[in-house]
Each structure stands twice: as structure tokens, then as C-alpha cells.
mmCIF file of C-alpha atoms and ligand atoms in Angstrom:
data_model
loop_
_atom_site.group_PDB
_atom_site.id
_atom_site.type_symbol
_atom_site.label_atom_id
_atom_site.label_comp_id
_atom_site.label_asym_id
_atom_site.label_seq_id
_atom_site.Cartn_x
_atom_site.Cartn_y
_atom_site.Cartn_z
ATOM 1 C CA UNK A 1 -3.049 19.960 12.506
ATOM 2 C CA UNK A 2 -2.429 20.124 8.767
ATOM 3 C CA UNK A 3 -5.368 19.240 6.708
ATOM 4 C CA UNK A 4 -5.218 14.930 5.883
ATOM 5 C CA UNK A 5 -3.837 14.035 2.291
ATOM 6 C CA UNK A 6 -6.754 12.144 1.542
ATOM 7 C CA UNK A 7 -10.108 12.237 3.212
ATOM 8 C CA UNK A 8 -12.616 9.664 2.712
ATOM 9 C CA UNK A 9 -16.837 10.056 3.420
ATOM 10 C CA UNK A 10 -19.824 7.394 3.381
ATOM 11 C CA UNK A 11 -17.540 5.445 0.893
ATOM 12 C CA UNK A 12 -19.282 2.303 -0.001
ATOM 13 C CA UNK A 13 -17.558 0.141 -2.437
ATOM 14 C CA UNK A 14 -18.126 -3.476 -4.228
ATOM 15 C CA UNK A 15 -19.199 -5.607 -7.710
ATOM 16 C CA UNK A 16 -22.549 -6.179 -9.111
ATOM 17 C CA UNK A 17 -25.042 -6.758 -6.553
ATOM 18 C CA UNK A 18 -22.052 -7.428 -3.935
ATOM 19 C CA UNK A 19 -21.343 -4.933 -1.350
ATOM 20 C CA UNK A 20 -17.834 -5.080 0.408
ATOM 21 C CA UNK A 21 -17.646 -2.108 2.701
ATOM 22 C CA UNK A 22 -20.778 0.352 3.275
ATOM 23 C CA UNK A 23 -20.389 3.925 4.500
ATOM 24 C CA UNK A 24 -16.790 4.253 5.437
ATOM 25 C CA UNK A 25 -15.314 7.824 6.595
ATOM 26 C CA UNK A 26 -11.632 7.874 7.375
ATOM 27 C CA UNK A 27 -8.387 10.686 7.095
ATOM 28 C CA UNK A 28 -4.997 9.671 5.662
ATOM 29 C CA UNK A 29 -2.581 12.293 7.348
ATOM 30 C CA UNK A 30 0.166 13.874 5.247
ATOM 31 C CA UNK A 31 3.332 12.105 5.946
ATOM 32 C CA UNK A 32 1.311 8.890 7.216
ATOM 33 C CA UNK A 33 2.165 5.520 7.163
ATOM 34 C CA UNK A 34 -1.449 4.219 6.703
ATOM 35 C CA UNK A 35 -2.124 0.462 6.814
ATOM 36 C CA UNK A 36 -5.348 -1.057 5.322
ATOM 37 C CA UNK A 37 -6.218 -4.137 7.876
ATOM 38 C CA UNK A 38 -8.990 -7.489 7.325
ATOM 39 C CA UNK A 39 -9.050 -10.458 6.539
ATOM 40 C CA UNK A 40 -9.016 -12.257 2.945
ATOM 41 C CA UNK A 41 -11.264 -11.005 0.788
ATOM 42 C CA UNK A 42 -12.957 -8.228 2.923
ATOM 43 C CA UNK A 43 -12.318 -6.185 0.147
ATOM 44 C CA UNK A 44 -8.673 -4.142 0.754
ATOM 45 C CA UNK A 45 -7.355 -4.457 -2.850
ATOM 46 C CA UNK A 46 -10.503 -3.319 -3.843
ATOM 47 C CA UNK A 47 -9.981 -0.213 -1.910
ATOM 48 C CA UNK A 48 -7.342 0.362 -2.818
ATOM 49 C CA UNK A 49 -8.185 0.285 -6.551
ATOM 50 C CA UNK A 50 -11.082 2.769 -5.494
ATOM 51 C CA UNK A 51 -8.508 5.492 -4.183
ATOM 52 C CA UNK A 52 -6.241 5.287 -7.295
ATOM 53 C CA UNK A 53 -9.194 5.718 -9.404
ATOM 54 C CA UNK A 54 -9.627 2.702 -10.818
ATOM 55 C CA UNK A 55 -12.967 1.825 -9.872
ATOM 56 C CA UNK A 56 -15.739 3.938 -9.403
ATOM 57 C CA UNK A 57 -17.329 4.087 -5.666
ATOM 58 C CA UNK A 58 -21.041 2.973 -5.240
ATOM 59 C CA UNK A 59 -21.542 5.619 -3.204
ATOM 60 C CA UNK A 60 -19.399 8.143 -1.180
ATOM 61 C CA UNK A 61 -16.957 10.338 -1.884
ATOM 62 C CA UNK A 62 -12.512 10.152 -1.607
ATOM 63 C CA UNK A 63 -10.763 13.123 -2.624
ATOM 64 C CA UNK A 64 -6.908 13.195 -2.617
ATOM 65 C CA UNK A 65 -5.382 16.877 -2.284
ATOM 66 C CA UNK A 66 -8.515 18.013 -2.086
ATOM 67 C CA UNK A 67 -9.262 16.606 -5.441
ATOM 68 C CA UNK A 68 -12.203 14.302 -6.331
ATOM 69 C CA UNK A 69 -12.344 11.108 -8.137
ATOM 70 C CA UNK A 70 -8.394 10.679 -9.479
ATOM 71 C CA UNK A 71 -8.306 8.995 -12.258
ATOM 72 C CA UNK A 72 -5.495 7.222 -14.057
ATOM 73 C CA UNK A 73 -6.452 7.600 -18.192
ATOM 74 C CA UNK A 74 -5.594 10.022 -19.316
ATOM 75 C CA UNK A 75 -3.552 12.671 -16.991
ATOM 76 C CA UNK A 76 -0.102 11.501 -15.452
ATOM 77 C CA UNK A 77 -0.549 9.342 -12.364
ATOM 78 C CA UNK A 78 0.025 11.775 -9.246
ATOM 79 C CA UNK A 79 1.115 8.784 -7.089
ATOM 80 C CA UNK A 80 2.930 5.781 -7.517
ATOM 81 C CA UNK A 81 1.548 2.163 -6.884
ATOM 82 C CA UNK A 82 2.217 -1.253 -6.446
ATOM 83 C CA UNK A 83 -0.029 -3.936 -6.884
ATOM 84 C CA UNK A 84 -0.481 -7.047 -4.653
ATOM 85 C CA UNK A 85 0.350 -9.241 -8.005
ATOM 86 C CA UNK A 86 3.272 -6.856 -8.101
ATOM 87 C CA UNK A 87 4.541 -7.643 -11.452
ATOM 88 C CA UNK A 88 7.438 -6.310 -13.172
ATOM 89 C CA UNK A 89 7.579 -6.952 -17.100
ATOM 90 C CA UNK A 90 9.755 -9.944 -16.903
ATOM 91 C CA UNK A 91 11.160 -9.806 -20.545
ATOM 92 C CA UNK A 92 12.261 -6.365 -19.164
ATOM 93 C CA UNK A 93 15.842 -5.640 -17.157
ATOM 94 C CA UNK A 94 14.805 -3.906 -14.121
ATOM 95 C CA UNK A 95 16.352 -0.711 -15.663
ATOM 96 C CA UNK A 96 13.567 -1.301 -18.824
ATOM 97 C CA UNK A 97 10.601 -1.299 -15.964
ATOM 98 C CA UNK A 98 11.528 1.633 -14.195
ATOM 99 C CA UNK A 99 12.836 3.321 -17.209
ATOM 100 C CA UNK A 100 9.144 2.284 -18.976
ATOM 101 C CA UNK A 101 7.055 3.987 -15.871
ATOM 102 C CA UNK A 102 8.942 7.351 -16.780
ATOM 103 C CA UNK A 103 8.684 6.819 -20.333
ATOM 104 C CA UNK A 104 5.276 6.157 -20.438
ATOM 105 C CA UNK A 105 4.182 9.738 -19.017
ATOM 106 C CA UNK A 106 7.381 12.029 -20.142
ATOM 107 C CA UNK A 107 8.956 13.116 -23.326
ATOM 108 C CA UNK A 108 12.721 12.969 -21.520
ATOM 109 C CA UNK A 109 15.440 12.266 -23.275
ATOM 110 C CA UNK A 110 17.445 9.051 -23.200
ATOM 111 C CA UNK A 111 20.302 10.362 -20.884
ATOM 112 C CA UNK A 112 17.745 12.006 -18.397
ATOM 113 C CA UNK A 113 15.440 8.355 -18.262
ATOM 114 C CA UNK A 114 18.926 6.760 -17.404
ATOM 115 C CA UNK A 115 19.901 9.414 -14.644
ATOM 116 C CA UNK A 116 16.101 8.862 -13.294
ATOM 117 C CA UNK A 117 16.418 5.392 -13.479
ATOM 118 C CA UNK A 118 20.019 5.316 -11.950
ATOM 119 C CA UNK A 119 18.861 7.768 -9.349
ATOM 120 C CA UNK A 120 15.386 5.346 -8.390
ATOM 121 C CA UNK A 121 17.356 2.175 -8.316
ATOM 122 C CA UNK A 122 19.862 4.056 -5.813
ATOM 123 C CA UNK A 123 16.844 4.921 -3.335
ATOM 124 C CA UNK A 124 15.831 1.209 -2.634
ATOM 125 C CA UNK A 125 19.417 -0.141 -2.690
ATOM 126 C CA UNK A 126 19.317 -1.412 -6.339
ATOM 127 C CA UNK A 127 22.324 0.341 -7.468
ATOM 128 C CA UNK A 128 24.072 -1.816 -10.780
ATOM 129 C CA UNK A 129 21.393 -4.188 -11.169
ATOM 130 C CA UNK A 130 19.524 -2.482 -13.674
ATOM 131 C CA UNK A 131 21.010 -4.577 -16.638
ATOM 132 C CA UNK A 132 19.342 -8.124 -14.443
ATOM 133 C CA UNK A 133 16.074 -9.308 -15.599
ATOM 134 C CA UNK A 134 13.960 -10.050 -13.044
ATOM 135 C CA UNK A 135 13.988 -13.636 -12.555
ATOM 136 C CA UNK A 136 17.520 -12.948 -11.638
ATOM 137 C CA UNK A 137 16.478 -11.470 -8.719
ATOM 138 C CA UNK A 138 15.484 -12.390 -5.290
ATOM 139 C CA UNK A 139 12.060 -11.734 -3.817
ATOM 140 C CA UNK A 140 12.825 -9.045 -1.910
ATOM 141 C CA UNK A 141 14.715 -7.211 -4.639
ATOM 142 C CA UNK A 142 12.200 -7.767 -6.634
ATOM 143 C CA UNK A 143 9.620 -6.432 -4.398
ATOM 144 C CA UNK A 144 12.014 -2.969 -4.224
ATOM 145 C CA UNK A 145 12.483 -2.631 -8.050
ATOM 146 C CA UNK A 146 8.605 -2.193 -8.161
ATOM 147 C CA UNK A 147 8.612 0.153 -5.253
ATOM 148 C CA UNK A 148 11.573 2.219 -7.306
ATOM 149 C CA UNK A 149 9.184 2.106 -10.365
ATOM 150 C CA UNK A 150 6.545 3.143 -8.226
ATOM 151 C CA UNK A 151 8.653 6.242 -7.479
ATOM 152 C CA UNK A 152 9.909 7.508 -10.887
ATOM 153 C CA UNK A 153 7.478 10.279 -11.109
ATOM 154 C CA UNK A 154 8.874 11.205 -7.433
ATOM 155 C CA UNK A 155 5.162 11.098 -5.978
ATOM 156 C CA UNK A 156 4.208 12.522 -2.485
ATOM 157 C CA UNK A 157 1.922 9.784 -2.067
ATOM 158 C CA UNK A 158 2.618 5.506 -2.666
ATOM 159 C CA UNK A 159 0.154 2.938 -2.236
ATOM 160 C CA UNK A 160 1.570 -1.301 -1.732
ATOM 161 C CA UNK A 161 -0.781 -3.728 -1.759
ATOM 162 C CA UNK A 162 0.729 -6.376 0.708
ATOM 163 C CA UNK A 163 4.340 -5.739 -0.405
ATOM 164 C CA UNK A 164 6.063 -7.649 1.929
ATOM 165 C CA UNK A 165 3.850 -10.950 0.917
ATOM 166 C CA UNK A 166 5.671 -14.260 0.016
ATOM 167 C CA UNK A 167 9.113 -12.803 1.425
ATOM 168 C CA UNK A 168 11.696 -14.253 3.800
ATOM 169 C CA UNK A 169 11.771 -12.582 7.471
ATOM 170 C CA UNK A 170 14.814 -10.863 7.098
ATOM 171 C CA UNK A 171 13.847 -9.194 3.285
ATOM 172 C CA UNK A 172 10.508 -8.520 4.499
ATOM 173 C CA UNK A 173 12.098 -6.440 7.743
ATOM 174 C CA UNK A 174 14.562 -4.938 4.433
ATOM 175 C CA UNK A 175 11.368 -3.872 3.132
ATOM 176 C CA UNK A 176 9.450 -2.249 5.717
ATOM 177 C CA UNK A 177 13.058 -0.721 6.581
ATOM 178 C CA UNK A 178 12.597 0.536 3.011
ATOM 179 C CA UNK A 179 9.388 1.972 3.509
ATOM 180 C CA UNK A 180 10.571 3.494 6.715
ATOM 181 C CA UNK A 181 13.237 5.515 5.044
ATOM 182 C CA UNK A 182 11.485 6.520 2.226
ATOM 183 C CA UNK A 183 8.538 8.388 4.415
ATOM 184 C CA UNK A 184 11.089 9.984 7.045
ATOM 185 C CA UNK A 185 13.965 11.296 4.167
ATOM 186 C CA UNK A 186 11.034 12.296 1.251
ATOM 187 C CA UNK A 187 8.094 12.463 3.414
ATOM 188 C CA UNK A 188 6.741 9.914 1.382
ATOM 189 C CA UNK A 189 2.804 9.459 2.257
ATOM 190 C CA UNK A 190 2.401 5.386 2.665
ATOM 191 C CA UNK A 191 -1.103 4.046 2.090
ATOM 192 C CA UNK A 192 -0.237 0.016 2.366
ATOM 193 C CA UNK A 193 -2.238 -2.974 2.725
ATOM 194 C CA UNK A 194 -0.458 -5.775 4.708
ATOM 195 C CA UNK A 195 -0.728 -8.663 7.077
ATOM 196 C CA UNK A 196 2.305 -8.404 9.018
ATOM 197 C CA UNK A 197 2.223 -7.973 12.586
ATOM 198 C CA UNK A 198 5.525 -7.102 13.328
ATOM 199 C CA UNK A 199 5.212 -4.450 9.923
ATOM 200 C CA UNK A 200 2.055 -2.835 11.050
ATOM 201 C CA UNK A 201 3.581 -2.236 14.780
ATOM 202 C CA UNK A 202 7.127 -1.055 13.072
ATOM 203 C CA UNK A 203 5.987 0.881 10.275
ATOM 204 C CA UNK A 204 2.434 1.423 10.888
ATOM 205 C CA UNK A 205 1.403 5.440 12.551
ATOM 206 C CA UNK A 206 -2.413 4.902 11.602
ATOM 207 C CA UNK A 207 -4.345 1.977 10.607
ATOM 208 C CA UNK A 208 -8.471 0.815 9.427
ATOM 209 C CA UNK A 209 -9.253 -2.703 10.013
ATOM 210 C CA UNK A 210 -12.432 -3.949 7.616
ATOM 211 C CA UNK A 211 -14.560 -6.792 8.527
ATOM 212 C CA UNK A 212 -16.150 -8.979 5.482
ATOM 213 C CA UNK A 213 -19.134 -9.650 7.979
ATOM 214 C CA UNK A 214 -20.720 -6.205 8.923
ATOM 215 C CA UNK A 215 -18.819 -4.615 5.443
ATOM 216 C CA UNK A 216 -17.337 -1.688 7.793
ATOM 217 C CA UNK A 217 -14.329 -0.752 9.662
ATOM 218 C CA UNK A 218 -14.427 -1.934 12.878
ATOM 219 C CA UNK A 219 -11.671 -0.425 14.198
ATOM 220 C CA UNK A 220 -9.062 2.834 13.631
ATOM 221 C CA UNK A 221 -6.350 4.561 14.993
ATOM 222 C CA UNK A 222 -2.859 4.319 16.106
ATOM 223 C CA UNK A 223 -2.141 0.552 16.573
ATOM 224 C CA UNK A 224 -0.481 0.031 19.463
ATOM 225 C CA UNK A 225 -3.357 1.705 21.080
ATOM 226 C CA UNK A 226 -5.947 0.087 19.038
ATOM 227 C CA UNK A 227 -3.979 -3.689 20.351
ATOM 228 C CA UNK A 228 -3.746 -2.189 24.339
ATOM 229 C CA UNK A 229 -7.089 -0.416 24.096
ATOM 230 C CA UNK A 230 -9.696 -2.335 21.825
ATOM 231 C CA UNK A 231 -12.795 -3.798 23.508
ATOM 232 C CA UNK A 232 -13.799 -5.308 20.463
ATOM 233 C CA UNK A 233 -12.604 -9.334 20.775
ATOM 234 C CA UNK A 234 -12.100 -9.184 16.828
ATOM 235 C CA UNK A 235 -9.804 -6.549 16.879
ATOM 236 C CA UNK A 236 -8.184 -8.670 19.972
ATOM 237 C CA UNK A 237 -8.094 -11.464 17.942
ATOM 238 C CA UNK A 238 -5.903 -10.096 15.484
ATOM 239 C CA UNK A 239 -3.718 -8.421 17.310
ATOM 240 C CA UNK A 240 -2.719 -11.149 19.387
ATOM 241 C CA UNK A 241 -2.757 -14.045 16.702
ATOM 242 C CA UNK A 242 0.096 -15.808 18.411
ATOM 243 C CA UNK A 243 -1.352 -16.389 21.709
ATOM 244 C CA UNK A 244 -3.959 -18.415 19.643
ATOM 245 C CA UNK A 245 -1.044 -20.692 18.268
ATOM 246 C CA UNK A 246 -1.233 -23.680 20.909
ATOM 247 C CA UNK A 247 1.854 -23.146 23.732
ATOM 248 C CA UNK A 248 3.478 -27.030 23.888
ATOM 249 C CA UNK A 249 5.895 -26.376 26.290
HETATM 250 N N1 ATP B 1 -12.895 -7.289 -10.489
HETATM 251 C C1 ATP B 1 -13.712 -7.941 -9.647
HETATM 252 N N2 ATP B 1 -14.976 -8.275 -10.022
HETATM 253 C C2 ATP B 1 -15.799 -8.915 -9.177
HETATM 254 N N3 ATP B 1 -15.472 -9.286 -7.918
HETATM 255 C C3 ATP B 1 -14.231 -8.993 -7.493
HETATM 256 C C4 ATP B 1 -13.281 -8.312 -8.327
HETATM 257 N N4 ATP B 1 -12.125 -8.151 -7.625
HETATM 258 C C5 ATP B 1 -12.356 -8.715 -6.421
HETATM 259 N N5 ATP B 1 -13.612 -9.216 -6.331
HETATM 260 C C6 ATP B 1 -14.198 -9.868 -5.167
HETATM 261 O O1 ATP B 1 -14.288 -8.930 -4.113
HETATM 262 C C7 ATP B 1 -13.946 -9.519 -2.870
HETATM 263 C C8 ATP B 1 -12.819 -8.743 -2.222
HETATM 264 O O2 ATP B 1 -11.644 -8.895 -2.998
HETATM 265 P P1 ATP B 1 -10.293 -8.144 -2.641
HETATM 266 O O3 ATP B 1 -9.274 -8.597 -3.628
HETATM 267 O O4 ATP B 1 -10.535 -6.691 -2.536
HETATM 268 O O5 ATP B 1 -10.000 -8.724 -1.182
HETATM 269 P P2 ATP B 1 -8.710 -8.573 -0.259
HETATM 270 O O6 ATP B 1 -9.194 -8.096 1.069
HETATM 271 O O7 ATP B 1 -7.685 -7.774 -0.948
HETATM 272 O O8 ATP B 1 -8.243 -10.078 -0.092
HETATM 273 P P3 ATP B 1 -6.741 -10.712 0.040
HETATM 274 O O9 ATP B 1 -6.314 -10.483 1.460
HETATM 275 O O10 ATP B 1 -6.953 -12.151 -0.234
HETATM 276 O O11 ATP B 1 -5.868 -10.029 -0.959
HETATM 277 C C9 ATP B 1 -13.603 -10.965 -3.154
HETATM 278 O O12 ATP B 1 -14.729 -11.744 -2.861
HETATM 279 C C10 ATP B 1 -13.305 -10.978 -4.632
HETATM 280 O O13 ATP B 1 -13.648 -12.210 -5.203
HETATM 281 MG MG1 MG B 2 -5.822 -8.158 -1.671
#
């Protein structure tokens, strides 16, 4: 087995005097499409933020590559993110956001910004809307012109903070579609916080599940297994949320 893309030991992570998750160890396989699992406020944004460098760990250790402690300032991102807030710049077109990413870390010229920006739009299915601002667009498009800025460096590795949040069924199956396509054709690494049943048995080939009550993972692996296997009734629990919905008929 090929060594994970990132490996994670004894993290523990939180603010102030506030502890969210203590002592957590867990691989991200190259290739994966990792999903970060818990409830509200268990701490998975913050994770998240910890593994892009953004925050500093309490304790522990996360190394991605093989290298410790990435951090954004200063060196050009080696990864491409989007947040749970998502935002694009809304006085930008969509062509202006992605074209902004690129611009912000390369000295291209104008013509080779546009051909990266043409190219980006192209891989989520954006092609010709780069003149729209983004209120112009729908949810789901919107949500796919932040994954194309995510890719204009053409990382190895994404991370999505619950990018399929707020949309309709159908745009939020578009999405995980998407994210599908873009880790089978580029071998895209997926690191991805979400909710969604039906997204983390589709898309999902590994997964952590946090608790905000113990602070640790209480569950990992593959999850199908994890929902036919797990003794634990929390893990159950969410697994099987809709046989908890009250049958009427
Ligand atoms: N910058 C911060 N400073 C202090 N506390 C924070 C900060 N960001 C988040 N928190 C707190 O940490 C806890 C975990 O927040 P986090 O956003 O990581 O949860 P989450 O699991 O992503 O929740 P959700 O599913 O609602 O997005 C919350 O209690 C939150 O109020
Ligand atoms: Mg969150």
C-alpha cells in the first residue's frame, strides 16, 4: 500500500481553554475520498482549518506529503479549499474569482489567466458563464465555481467544508457527481466535511466520525462497513437517521 497523503498523530485541537477533539490519529489515503463526520459543532471546520494550516494544533502532529505544519502565508497554497461559508467575491464575475485565485500566487500573463480560467470553468461544467456575477447563478453553480477556484493551482489534494449544504437534491447529487469525476479523471485527493447520507455512501471510500461529548473519533473506516458493522448505537444512530423519522403509514 502506498504511503497515506496525509497522516495525522495525537492531534488535539480547540480555542482558549476549550478542547474539541483530544488525541486523534488517522491516514488520508492518496486518491481518497475522505469524509469528516459529527454533529454541529463537534469541531469539523475546525479541523479542517488545522490541516490547511490555519490554526495551530494544541498538541499532535499532521503532516501532508510528509511535510509538517502547512501553512498558507507566505508560500503558494499546495491544495485548494473551499470553505463551509463558501463565498465567492460577489462584485466579481465568476471568471474575476477564479481568475483572482491564480493571480494571487502567479506572475502569468493575461492570455494564460484566461486559458486557466477557461480551462477550470470547463472541469465543473461552467463553460461561458464566466462573464455572470454570482448572484446570477444558482446554488449549485455557485457551489462549482468555488470548487473550479479551488482548482486553479491544479492541486493533488481539495478540502470542502459541507459543499453540498443549502442545495436542491438534484444539484447536490450534480455535485457529489462533480466530486466523483474530479478524483477518478485527476486523482484528485478529497478531504470533505458533509452531512449527507446519500453523499457519504456515493462518494465517500473512508470516513472519521467526531463526537462533541468524549472530543474523539468514535468511529473510522469504510462506511458501508462502519453502517453494517458498528456496535456503537451512536454510530447506528447516524447511519440510520431515517428509521428514526416516525413511519405513519
Ligand atoms: N475562531 C473560533 N474561536 C473560538 N471558538 C470557535 C472558533 N471557531 C469555532 N469555534 C467554536 O468551536 C466549536 C466547533 O466549531 P466548528 O465550526 O468547528 O464546528 P462544526 O463541527 O464545523 O459545526 P457545523 O456542523 O455547525 O458546521 C463551536 O463551539 C464553535 O463555537
Ligand atoms: Mg462546520
Amino acid at each position: 500500500m502506498s504511503k497515506p497523503l496525509i497522516t495525522v498523530r495525537d492531534l488535539s485541537i480547540g480555542y482558549g481553554d476549550t478542547t474539541l477533539l483530544r488525541n486523534a490519529s488517522f491516514d488520508v489515503p492518496r486518491g481518497d475520498i475522505f469524509i469528516i463526520l459529527g454533529g454541529s459543532g463537534c469541531g469539523k471546520s475546525t479541523l479542517l482549518r488545522h490541516l490547511i494550516g490555519l490554526e495551530t494544533p494544541l498538541a499532535g502532529e499532521i503532516r501532508i506529503a510528509g511535510i509538517g505544519a502547512p501553512r498558507l502565508e507566505g508560500a503558494a497554497p499546495r491544495f485548494g479549499v473551499m470553505f463551509q461559508s463558501g463565498a465567492l467575491f460577489s462584485s466579481m464575475t465568476v471568471g474575476e474569482n477564479v481568475a483572482f485565485a491564480v493571480q494571487e500566487w502567479t506572475h502569468l500573463p493575461p492570455e494564460a489567466v484566461s486559458a486557466i480560467v477557461r480551462a477550470k470553468l470547463a472541469l465543473v461544467g461552467l463553460e461561458g458563464s464566466e462573464d455572470k456575477l454570482p448572484a446570477a447563478l444558482s446554488g449549485g453553480m455557485r457551489k462549482r465555481a468555488a470548487i473550479a477556484r479551488a482548482m486553479a493551482f491544479e492541486p493533488n489534494l481539495i478540502f470542502l467544508d459541507e459543499p453540498s449544504a443549502g442545495l436542491d437534491p438534484v444539484s447536490a447529487v450534480e455535485l457529489d457527481e462533480l466530486i466523483l469525476a474530479l478524483n477518478r479523471n485527476l486523482g484528485l485527493t478529497v478531504v470533505m466535511v458533509t452531512h449527507e447520507l446519500e453523499s457519504i455512501f456515493k462518494v465517500g471510500k473512508h470516513c472519521i466520525m467526531l463526537d462533541r461529548d468524549t472530543r474523539t473519533i468514535i468511529a473510522q473506516g469504510e462506511p458501508q462497513k462502519l453502517r453494517s458493522e458498528t456496535d456503537d448505537p451512536r454510530v447506528r444512530r447516524f447511519f440510520n437517521r431515517e428509521t428514526s423519522i416516525p413511519q405513519w403509514q
